[in-house]
Amino acid sequence: MADKTDQVMELAKRRGFLWPSFEVYGGAAGFYDYGPLGATMKKRFEDLWRHVFVKTEHTPMAEIFCPRVTPEPVLVASGHVGEFTDLLVTCLACKAPTRADHLVTAAGYKGNAGALKAPDIDAQLAALKPKCPSCAKAAGFTPAVKQNLMNATEIGPGSGRVGYLRPETAQGIFTDFPLLFRHFRERLPFGVVQLGGSNRNEISPRQGMLRLREFSMMEAEVFYDPGKKTHPRFSEVASRTATFVPNADEKDHHLTFGQAVASGMVANEALAYWLARTQEFLLAAGMDPKRLHFRQHLKDEMAHYAADCWDAEFHSDRYGWVECVGIADRGSYDLTQHAKHSGKDGKLNPEFTRVIAATPGIAFTATVPVPAKPFFPTLKQDARAAEAAMWEGSAYAQEAARRGLDTAKWAERNERYLITEKEVRREPATAPLTVQANGKDIIVPASAYEIATLDVTVQGKRILPCVIEPSFGVDRILYALWEHGLETGEKNGEAYTRLKLSPKVAPIQVAILPLTNKDGLPAKAEEIEWTLRAAGFLTDNDDSGSIGRRYARQDEVGTPFCVTVDNDTLKDQAVTVRNRDTGAQDRIAVRGLAEHFRAVFG
RNA sequence: GCGCGGUUAGUCUAGUGGUAGGACUGUACCUUGCCAAGGUACAAGCAUGGGUUCAAAUCCCGUACCGCGCACCA
């Protein structure tokens, strides 16, 4: 009993969309080749994504391309080196490495050894005293160490510099952030996208296209001022509707994106905007709207740094709801990590903390008590603490705090305003001042301090931008388009398959079919085909078998239009254009054919 | 990683130890003149390694790959 997945995979393999990689050598789990039609469709699909997320996006957007081989420190900072791990021990006698959980299980441990932490593994090994599978001696093992599950490699021969194939494309964008910020002329927001391959050495690749060891991603990292997670064009998407599954009740809510923000279901406007754009893209690519929803991560599923996270999920007959896009408000987590790890002496790398323009109109004037000449000799060891207390208790400091300005020059903050303080006046104090410092009241005599009046101007704010990340799994979505597009039924009592691919991603846009192989029709068909190719269309030319058979072939690979060349064509210079979905036929002049299709394909 | 099931042409499938069969697809020619018509011919297969046996697609063991469950899972 072939279910939809079987039908899709059978069709994909038979017609050149998708092939198991390296099959003549026995294959390799978790890898697929895109065949001629699949590769073309993938390319069109990615170009459609660029159209939505770069070309027609009002936020300034740019595409970059980074290497897949990534030096270890980058992935230490991102947390991947610490996360993708298994435990490994080494035999003290023969130095052969073994996976610790296997060893423990083989020695009789009941339960899930894979869930044991390193100290538990060590304890089990000490108790069970297993033999080394390599040398058969029970000589003991080294303590368990974490073995990373990323695909490791070397950078340079024998240099010992460790690298990994990246598990996501995002890190290249984050590490380039200082350069990108400059490229965008130091203004937020802006977005950077990357399309490319990533690798995860999955323990157990499963479910066809849904869990691969090498896969393609399309990721956008959109950087925002943390205080301004809005989008100027939100009104254009606010009235569109979608199905939301919030973590509060895990039920379907049919709402507009505007309502989802207003009700607080989606954390902020910018995030909701990217959800809407994601929906727009997926529907344009051909996903079934009834089989698409947005599911909010459960509270324990959400990473601790994520302010909010929604997955776009498509519904598959066999697999149920499948995540294919993750849209996360990642806060400033990634930039913070890279700022910390690439910084010196434990300080944030200033390359990652960015000065942005100030909000106008927050300059003010206020007074602050400042030490006069006798201050230090008078107060002696309490002087430093008293000075700080005077500053903190001043009208100036209180006004600054009220306005959210951080005036503490020594503060290690991710976010602070850059201010200039200009002293406009200084007057002698008229009364003693009492401050609390070092756990006691300290009286500062009037002779020991003066009153300074400061003009304060906010020049800008030093921040770590936060980021909203729409991250697309290419292979999963392509699978969804095949499954959602697949239409099986009967035609004249025979099984009939139609693949209703969106014209925007179909690998063949127009098939040219000479009605017969006589009377110069094939030559005419070829001439017409080349006209269309020259106009930029993806075409196929099929003169084999009956016309019905050829329509069926094209329907099966999702070709939206067939052009039939008949004997009349030679006389009237017109062809029949047949619509895949409706079967409708139009007579179109050859001369205007390219223009006709240009209009149809948009 | 553990467990269960599977692997025969491009695809689907028959085949309980004795020459691997069919359907569909494909290609060529004839035919056909707008929705998988017909004829003729051709091409194409037992995942892999070992074992048992006079003889293995078939029985046994290992491996790879595929699917499912469990485990794992930015």
XYZ file of C-alpha atoms (C1' of nucleotides) in Angstrom:
676
model
C 0.000 0.000 0.000
C 1.896 2.987 -1.277
C 1.204 6.111 0.750
C 1.829 9.637 -0.473
C 5.434 9.638 0.635
C 6.093 6.460 -1.341
C 4.360 7.939 -4.361
C 6.337 11.157 -4.122
C 9.688 9.441 -3.661
C 8.956 6.981 -6.465
C 8.017 9.779 -8.827
C 10.946 11.938 -7.745
C 13.384 9.141 -8.413
C 11.817 7.992 -11.674
C 11.586 11.411 -13.248
C 14.907 12.856 -12.143
C 14.036 15.094 -9.215
C 15.847 13.180 -6.511
C 18.248 10.266 -6.313
C 19.931 8.516 -3.387
C 23.569 9.625 -3.481
C 26.392 7.302 -4.504
C 23.903 4.529 -5.151
C 26.216 2.486 -7.409
C 28.592 2.160 -4.470
C 25.843 1.075 -2.121
C 24.657 4.531 -1.187
C 25.180 6.603 1.931
C 22.462 7.298 4.437
C 21.380 10.883 4.810
C 22.511 12.108 1.396
C 20.469 12.789 -1.712
C 21.351 14.021 -5.187
C 19.112 16.447 -6.970
C 18.645 15.139 -10.496
C 18.193 17.330 -13.578
C 14.653 18.402 -12.759
C 15.275 18.558 -9.022
C 18.354 20.758 -9.341
C 16.547 23.149 -11.668
C 13.562 23.319 -9.360
C 15.813 23.930 -6.357
C 17.513 26.778 -8.157
C 14.206 28.405 -9.099
C 12.967 27.885 -5.564
C 16.019 29.617 -4.126
C 15.663 32.458 -6.613
C 12.054 32.894 -5.557
C 13.241 33.145 -1.967
C 15.773 35.798 -2.963
C 12.971 37.638 -4.695
C 10.893 37.764 -1.515
C 13.609 38.149 1.098
C 16.099 40.374 -0.717
C 14.788 42.014 -3.869
C 11.302 43.001 -2.730
C 12.054 43.509 0.957
C 11.989 47.085 2.211
C 14.455 46.416 4.983
C 17.900 46.838 3.419
C 18.997 43.276 2.638
C 22.138 41.742 1.181
C 23.330 38.256 0.368
C 26.735 36.943 1.384
C 28.518 33.639 0.934
C 30.819 32.146 3.557
C 32.944 28.999 3.682
C 31.542 25.783 4.948
C 34.761 24.819 6.708
C 34.672 26.774 9.943
C 37.453 27.187 12.529
C 36.712 25.641 15.867
C 36.592 28.812 18.011
C 33.648 30.127 15.979
C 31.614 27.073 16.830
C 32.798 27.135 20.417
C 31.352 30.621 20.715
C 28.103 29.590 19.031
C 27.760 26.709 21.461
C 27.863 23.977 18.849
C 31.127 22.434 20.028
C 29.605 21.989 23.448
C 26.277 20.684 22.201
C 26.721 18.119 19.418
C 28.468 15.468 21.483
C 28.819 11.801 22.339
C 31.076 10.347 25.016
C 34.278 8.560 24.064
C 36.803 6.581 26.156
C 40.261 5.276 25.264
C 41.711 1.902 26.321
C 44.695 2.366 28.636
C 46.424 -0.707 27.144
C 46.027 -0.293 23.391
C 44.884 3.317 23.093
C 41.900 2.360 20.916
C 38.936 4.705 21.240
C 35.458 3.335 21.879
C 32.066 4.925 22.295
C 31.448 4.863 26.018
C 27.713 4.197 25.887
C 28.253 1.132 23.664
C 30.886 -0.228 25.990
C 28.723 0.211 29.048
C 25.717 -1.387 27.371
C 27.773 -4.337 26.119
C 29.034 -4.832 29.660
C 25.511 -5.359 30.891
C 24.241 -1.900 31.816
C 20.466 -1.842 31.743
C 18.909 1.368 30.564
C 19.767 4.107 28.175
C 23.541 4.449 28.342
C 23.376 7.258 25.798
C 21.728 9.486 28.373
C 24.515 9.058 30.954
C 26.759 12.021 31.748
C 30.537 11.664 31.710
C 30.953 11.064 35.494
C 28.201 8.408 35.438
C 29.891 6.672 32.524
C 33.183 6.676 34.407
C 31.486 5.183 37.446
C 29.830 2.467 35.368
C 33.129 1.581 33.700
C 34.838 1.346 37.055
C 32.100 -0.958 38.349
C 31.593 -3.164 35.286
C 35.251 -3.397 34.251
C 34.529 -4.244 30.605
C 37.159 -5.549 28.219
C 38.408 -3.369 25.418
C 36.700 -4.485 22.193
C 39.931 -3.832 20.358
C 42.616 -5.615 22.442
C 40.368 -7.696 24.764
C 42.210 -6.595 27.895
C 40.411 -5.172 30.901
C 43.105 -2.601 31.482
C 40.743 0.244 32.215
C 39.851 3.352 30.274
C 40.511 7.035 30.274
C 37.756 9.247 31.661
C 34.963 9.818 29.173
C 35.409 12.801 26.891
C 32.902 14.491 24.679
C 33.134 13.560 21.037
C 31.581 16.086 18.745
C 29.017 15.014 16.192
C 29.753 17.767 13.746
C 31.705 16.715 10.674
C 35.265 17.476 11.756
C 38.076 18.323 9.396
C 41.535 19.858 9.424
C 42.491 23.290 8.255
C 45.863 22.950 6.582
C 47.864 19.708 6.456
C 49.015 18.499 9.836
C 48.700 21.940 11.347
C 46.513 20.614 14.095
C 44.063 23.414 13.536
C 40.620 21.932 14.011
C 37.743 22.886 11.790
C 34.206 21.677 11.256
C 31.758 21.682 8.427
C 29.219 24.225 9.587
C 25.956 22.959 11.056
C 24.164 26.145 9.966
C 24.967 29.059 7.686
C 24.139 31.691 10.277
C 27.496 31.819 12.037
C 29.242 33.262 8.983
C 26.811 36.152 9.056
C 27.402 36.778 12.752
C 31.172 36.679 12.464
C 30.988 39.146 9.570
C 28.736 41.454 11.541
C 31.266 44.273 12.101
C 31.946 44.482 8.367
C 28.288 44.163 7.475
C 27.293 46.945 9.840
C 29.767 49.225 8.103
C 28.497 48.084 4.699
C 25.024 49.205 5.692
C 26.432 52.581 6.681
C 25.952 51.909 10.387
C 22.199 52.011 10.466
C 19.712 49.553 11.857
C 17.754 47.633 10.868
C 19.344 45.656 8.077
C 19.296 42.042 7.049
C 21.822 39.622 5.658
C 21.002 36.347 3.976
C 22.967 33.297 3.081
C 21.970 30.288 1.024
C 24.107 27.236 1.209
C 24.864 23.779 2.434
C 25.327 22.656 6.009
C 26.281 19.370 7.596
C 25.228 17.522 10.683
C 26.597 14.073 11.279
C 23.199 12.724 12.277
C 23.242 9.545 14.317
C 20.338 8.153 12.413
C 19.173 9.877 9.230
C 15.501 9.132 8.755
C 12.392 10.063 6.956
C 13.836 10.629 3.516
C 14.363 14.321 2.902
C 13.463 15.343 6.411
C 16.661 14.444 8.218
C 19.803 14.687 6.143
C 23.490 14.701 6.922
C 24.076 17.351 4.297
C 21.337 19.800 3.516
C 20.628 23.236 2.163
C 19.491 26.214 4.148
C 18.284 29.681 3.337
C 18.827 31.900 6.321
C 18.208 35.548 6.980
C 19.568 37.387 9.984
C 17.829 40.700 10.406
C 19.501 43.012 12.887
C 17.435 45.418 14.963
C 17.806 48.054 17.571
C 16.424 46.130 20.570
C 14.057 48.972 21.308
C 12.622 49.071 17.805
C 11.335 45.684 16.772
C 8.905 47.149 14.309
C 8.560 47.205 10.553
C 7.525 50.231 8.496
C 5.546 48.065 6.085
C 3.770 45.989 8.694
C 0.432 47.503 7.693
C 0.797 45.840 4.297
C 0.755 42.376 5.875
C -1.288 43.034 9.024
C -4.621 41.999 7.523
C -3.430 38.703 6.083
C -4.635 35.665 7.976
C -2.841 32.540 9.100
C -3.257 29.648 11.481
C -1.355 30.153 14.710
C -0.741 27.459 17.312
C 0.452 29.314 20.424
C 2.128 27.494 23.303
C -0.481 28.818 25.733
C -3.173 26.378 24.621
C -1.598 24.549 21.626
C -4.810 25.045 19.681
C -5.478 26.500 16.250
C -6.192 30.209 16.123
C -7.187 31.755 12.817
C -6.066 35.351 13.115
C -4.600 38.170 11.134
C -0.956 38.952 11.728
C -2.121 42.293 13.122
C -4.331 40.567 15.674
C -1.553 38.158 16.589
C 0.689 41.076 17.550
C -2.040 43.153 19.195
C -3.086 40.250 21.411
C 0.497 39.638 22.469
C 0.530 36.136 21.001
C 3.478 37.005 18.777
C 6.088 38.886 20.767
C 6.634 41.850 18.478
C 5.736 43.419 15.192
C 9.006 42.656 13.452
C 8.723 38.966 14.262
C 5.122 38.902 13.018
C 6.199 40.675 9.848
C 8.713 37.921 9.085
C 6.105 35.279 9.786
C 3.887 36.964 7.205
C 6.685 37.144 4.639
C 7.453 33.501 5.267
C 3.847 32.606 4.601
C 3.845 34.709 1.443
C 6.916 32.891 0.172
C 5.732 29.381 1.001
C 2.386 29.942 -0.695
C 4.020 31.430 -3.776
C 6.256 28.361 -3.937
C 3.165 26.170 -3.988
C 2.578 24.985 -0.460
C -1.045 24.154 0.356
C -2.383 26.890 2.681
C -4.592 24.348 4.418
C -1.512 22.308 5.256
C 0.568 25.174 6.638
C 0.529 26.675 10.103
C 2.728 28.549 12.528
C 3.477 26.800 15.786
C 5.032 28.583 18.708
C 7.822 26.735 20.473
C 6.764 25.285 23.779
C 8.219 27.080 26.777
C 10.704 24.290 27.492
C 11.475 23.943 23.804
C 12.478 27.556 23.426
C 16.134 28.348 23.835
C 16.772 30.415 26.950
C 17.947 33.385 24.910
C 14.972 33.378 22.548
C 12.366 35.995 23.246
C 9.957 34.132 20.999
C 10.171 31.440 18.372
C 7.696 30.157 15.811
C 8.074 27.308 13.371
C 6.328 27.186 10.045
C 5.148 23.611 9.760
C 3.672 21.784 6.810
C 1.441 18.772 7.100
C 2.563 15.506 5.582
C 0.277 12.525 5.204
C 2.854 10.193 6.687
C 4.806 12.368 9.095
C 2.174 14.769 10.392
C 3.246 18.339 11.071
C 6.859 18.874 10.032
C 8.994 21.890 10.876
C 10.386 23.508 7.740
C 11.103 27.097 8.795
C 12.175 28.432 12.173
C 11.566 32.105 12.832
C 13.235 33.102 16.062
C 13.748 36.306 17.923
C 17.242 35.436 19.135
C 17.793 38.638 21.031
C 21.444 39.613 21.077
C 22.612 36.133 22.031
C 24.753 35.384 18.989
C 26.470 38.743 18.813
C 27.063 38.629 22.572
C 28.705 35.230 22.267
C 30.994 36.313 19.449
C 31.727 39.627 21.164
C 32.756 37.732 24.304
C 34.800 35.055 22.593
C 36.574 37.356 20.164
C 37.185 40.031 22.797
C 40.368 40.560 24.781
C 40.896 40.257 28.540
C 37.354 39.033 29.067
C 35.875 42.246 27.680
C 33.356 42.488 24.903
C 34.893 42.985 21.492
C 33.853 46.561 20.653
C 33.576 45.552 17.002
C 30.280 43.960 17.923
C 28.850 46.712 20.104
C 27.521 49.386 17.878
C 26.811 53.053 18.284
C 23.515 54.043 16.847
C 22.009 57.491 16.537
C 20.400 58.965 19.613
C 16.745 59.615 20.092
C 16.469 63.400 19.665
C 15.515 65.680 22.513
C 16.945 63.959 25.513
C 19.657 66.445 26.311
C 19.274 68.095 29.715
C 21.060 70.255 32.211
C 21.534 69.311 35.850
C 23.843 69.773 38.784
C 26.264 67.381 40.395
C 28.451 67.766 43.482
C 32.125 67.362 42.592
C 35.193 67.223 44.866
C 37.049 70.462 45.558
C 40.714 70.699 46.517
C 40.398 69.826 50.230
C 38.095 66.838 49.510
C 40.676 64.057 49.535
C 42.843 65.303 52.433
C 39.683 65.844 54.489
C 37.939 62.548 53.910
C 41.062 60.424 53.499
C 40.195 56.718 53.093
C 36.479 57.382 52.652
C 37.067 59.795 49.790
C 36.655 57.373 46.857
C 33.429 55.853 48.146
C 32.053 59.252 49.072
C 32.807 60.563 45.616
C 30.851 57.739 44.022
C 27.958 58.235 46.452
C 27.842 61.958 45.716
C 27.684 61.197 42.010
C 24.930 58.618 42.404
C 22.803 60.825 44.627
C 23.120 63.886 42.435
C 20.293 65.555 40.584
C 22.277 64.792 37.481
C 22.465 61.051 38.106
C 18.830 60.833 39.107
C 17.705 62.695 36.041
C 19.906 60.495 33.887
C 18.450 57.356 35.478
C 14.949 58.680 34.950
C 15.759 59.070 31.264
C 17.339 55.619 31.061
C 20.844 56.933 30.542
C 23.709 55.000 32.001
C 26.305 57.438 33.253
C 28.523 54.950 35.054
C 31.709 55.118 33.064
C 33.030 51.902 34.498
C 29.930 49.835 33.850
C 30.258 46.690 31.771
C 26.976 46.911 29.988
C 25.846 45.572 26.662
C 23.712 48.600 26.209
C 24.567 52.148 27.169
C 24.095 55.638 25.888
C 27.084 57.562 24.751
C 26.841 60.994 26.277
C 28.939 64.096 26.392
C 28.968 66.130 29.566
C 29.893 69.774 29.267
C 30.443 71.739 32.437
C 28.786 75.116 32.075
C 29.126 76.489 35.588
C 30.819 75.767 38.876
C 29.784 77.288 42.213
C 30.959 76.849 45.764
C 28.794 74.713 48.015
C 26.816 76.498 50.686
C 26.039 73.645 53.081
C 27.604 70.398 54.209
C 26.492 67.266 52.422
C 25.780 63.924 54.055
C 26.275 60.792 51.985
C 26.186 57.116 52.830
C 29.313 55.200 51.972
C 31.407 52.416 53.497
C 28.432 51.581 55.673
C 28.247 54.890 57.501
C 27.165 58.490 57.145
C 29.915 60.708 55.868
C 29.659 64.433 56.209
C 31.311 66.384 53.433
C 31.967 69.943 54.587
C 30.907 72.726 52.261
C 34.525 73.676 51.777
C 35.370 70.256 50.366
C 33.073 70.219 47.367
C 31.573 72.386 44.678
C 28.404 72.300 42.613
C 28.971 71.716 38.924
C 26.273 72.297 36.384
C 26.472 69.958 33.401
C 24.949 70.142 29.967
C 24.353 66.602 28.897
C 23.951 65.600 25.301
C 23.152 62.085 24.220
C 25.307 61.354 21.199
C 24.184 57.852 20.582
C 23.660 54.532 22.135
C 26.094 51.673 22.237
C 24.195 48.457 21.834
C 24.437 44.879 20.789
C 21.813 44.608 18.072
C 19.320 41.848 18.429
C 18.438 39.581 15.616
C 15.377 37.986 14.111
C 16.219 34.852 12.202
C 13.983 33.281 9.593
C 15.759 30.021 8.772
C 14.492 27.798 5.952
C 15.208 24.120 5.376
C 15.335 23.891 1.594
C 15.090 20.131 1.225
C 12.154 19.779 3.566
C 10.180 22.471 1.811
C 10.886 21.003 -1.620
C 9.576 17.712 -0.311
C 6.458 19.493 0.936
C 5.928 21.059 -2.486
C 6.069 17.637 -4.079
C 3.741 16.050 -1.582
C 1.283 18.954 -1.602
C 1.443 19.222 -5.383
C 0.882 15.556 -6.036
C -2.565 14.830 -7.413
C -3.393 11.237 -8.165
C -6.619 10.163 -9.735
C -8.121 8.564 -12.770
C -8.456 9.737 -16.297
C -10.496 7.666 -18.730
C -10.291 4.754 -16.345
C -6.528 4.912 -16.032
C -4.419 6.022 -13.069
C -3.286 9.572 -13.676
C -0.693 11.622 -11.857
C -0.435 15.372 -11.952
C 2.183 17.345 -10.065
C 0.733 20.769 -9.475
C 3.963 22.673 -9.007
C 3.788 26.420 -8.799
C 4.751 27.994 -12.152
C 7.309 29.920 -10.121
C 9.326 26.801 -9.278
C 8.427 24.252 -11.973
C 11.635 22.971 -13.599
C 10.076 23.039 -17.051
C 7.980 26.094 -17.791
C 6.865 25.264 -21.303
C 7.010 21.987 -23.233
C 7.009 22.193 -27.023
C 5.245 19.277 -28.668
C 5.077 18.692 -32.429
C 1.764 16.992 -32.987
C 3.336 14.521 -35.403
C 6.801 13.729 -36.622
C 5.984 14.549 -40.221
C 5.636 17.525 -42.512
C 8.377 19.518 -40.896
C 6.585 19.891 -37.575
C 9.603 18.846 -35.442
C 11.741 21.453 -37.165
C 9.088 24.093 -36.561
C 8.794 23.006 -32.937
C 12.533 23.341 -32.470
C 12.472 26.797 -33.966
C 9.721 27.861 -31.578
C 11.515 26.272 -28.654
C 14.643 28.253 -29.372
C 12.668 31.445 -29.536
C 11.354 30.750 -26.057
C 14.750 29.738 -24.725
C 16.254 32.919 -26.059
C 13.529 34.755 -24.159
C 14.712 33.033 -20.973
C 12.205 30.244 -20.515
C 12.978 26.732 -19.350
C 11.672 24.448 -22.064
C 11.441 20.820 -23.010
C 10.865 19.391 -26.462
C 9.093 16.043 -26.608
C 8.229 14.318 -29.891
C 7.998 10.774 -28.629
C 4.704 8.898 -28.429
C 1.160 10.092 -28.848
C 0.163 13.606 -27.894
C -1.842 12.330 -24.932
C 1.125 10.423 -23.630
C 3.287 13.503 -23.884
C 0.759 15.638 -22.024
C 0.758 12.978 -19.327
C 4.551 13.070 -19.072
C 4.564 16.810 -18.665
C 1.725 16.738 -16.131
C 3.724 14.292 -14.059
C 6.703 16.642 -13.729
C 4.562 19.701 -13.184
C 5.056 21.571 -16.460
C 2.430 24.339 -16.364
C 2.035 24.804 -20.121
C 2.379 22.726 -23.259
C 2.665 24.248 -26.715
C 1.447 22.053 -29.552
C 2.713 22.598 -33.057
C 0.329 21.290 -35.757
C -0.056 21.508 -39.515
C -2.051 24.698 -39.226
C 0.893 26.266 -37.464
C 2.800 26.216 -40.726
C -0.018 28.180 -42.366
C -1.297 30.519 -39.647
C 1.862 30.854 -37.533
C -0.082 30.028 -34.362
C 0.133 27.253 -31.792
C -2.115 25.672 -29.199
C -1.236 26.467 -25.590
C -2.602 23.975 -23.118
C -3.001 24.675 -19.400
C -1.864 21.890 -17.097
C -4.514 22.335 -14.450
C -7.573 23.171 -16.521
C -6.777 21.456 -19.801
C -7.948 24.650 -21.501
C -6.474 25.323 -24.931
C -5.762 28.714 -26.445
C -4.596 29.511 -29.913
C -1.684 31.930 -29.660
C 0.345 33.537 -32.447
C 3.944 32.354 -32.485
C 5.091 35.928 -32.856
C 3.577 36.909 -29.507
C 4.309 33.645 -27.689
C 7.250 34.813 -25.586
C 5.361 37.909 -24.535
C 2.311 35.824 -23.704
C 4.334 33.610 -21.383
C 6.153 36.547 -19.896
C 2.793 37.915 -18.814
C 1.580 34.541 -17.566
C 4.669 33.775 -15.501
C 4.839 37.293 -14.098
C 22.808 3.037 18.754
C 18.881 -0.964 19.934
C 14.605 -3.658 18.022
C 11.156 -5.101 13.919
C 10.294 -5.462 8.645
C 12.254 -4.974 3.812
C 15.863 -4.846 -0.863
C 14.301 -8.893 -8.016
C 15.127 -3.980 -14.873
C 14.070 3.288 -14.683
C 9.323 2.058 -11.715
C 5.952 -1.622 -9.699
C 5.865 -6.662 -8.992
C 5.778 -12.685 -9.567
C 9.063 -16.203 -8.193
C 9.685 -22.135 -1.132
C 16.721 -25.041 -3.883
C 17.093 -26.703 -10.464
C 17.729 -21.830 -17.305
C 14.356 -15.006 -13.485
C 8.651 -14.009 -15.580
C 5.189 -10.047 -16.176
C 3.196 -5.022 -16.271
C 4.235 -0.056 -16.872
C 7.986 3.226 -18.532
C 11.904 4.076 -22.248
C 14.130 3.744 -27.395
C 13.579 2.794 -32.902
C 10.314 2.121 -36.944
C 5.246 1.921 -38.648
C 0.879 4.147 -37.297
C -1.551 8.270 -34.926
C -3.474 14.384 -35.861
C -4.868 17.519 -29.253
C -5.214 14.471 -23.622
C -1.161 7.667 -21.318
C -4.701 4.291 -28.879
C -2.387 0.140 -31.745
C 1.586 -3.044 -34.153
C 6.761 -4.884 -34.557
C 11.446 -4.950 -32.510
C 15.021 -3.641 -28.923
C 17.185 -2.257 -24.155
C 17.174 -3.117 -18.940
C 17.193 -6.805 -12.963
C 18.126 -10.929 -8.215
C 21.872 -4.685 -2.868
C 26.663 -6.689 -1.186
C 30.334 -10.182 1.131
C 30.739 -14.926 3.108
C 28.619 -19.849 4.331
C 25.539 -24.454 3.472
C 24.595 -27.359 -1.129
C 25.911 -31.123 -6.954
C 22.957 -26.629 -7.436
C 21.008 -20.397 -3.838
C 16.855 -14.797 -5.993
C 15.210 -18.733 -2.604
C 18.319 -21.474 3.445
C 22.125 -19.368 7.283
C 25.585 -15.327 8.966
C 27.772 -10.420 8.338
C 27.553 -5.547 5.960
C 25.218 -1.492 3.268
C 20.863 0.864 2.115
C 15.320 1.813 2.778
C 10.960 2.096 6.113
C 8.902 1.934 11.097
C 9.275 2.058 16.748
C 12.506 3.460 20.845
C 16.668 6.496 22.001
C 19.194 10.893 20.343
C 18.131 15.723 18.371
C 20.778 23.886 16.359
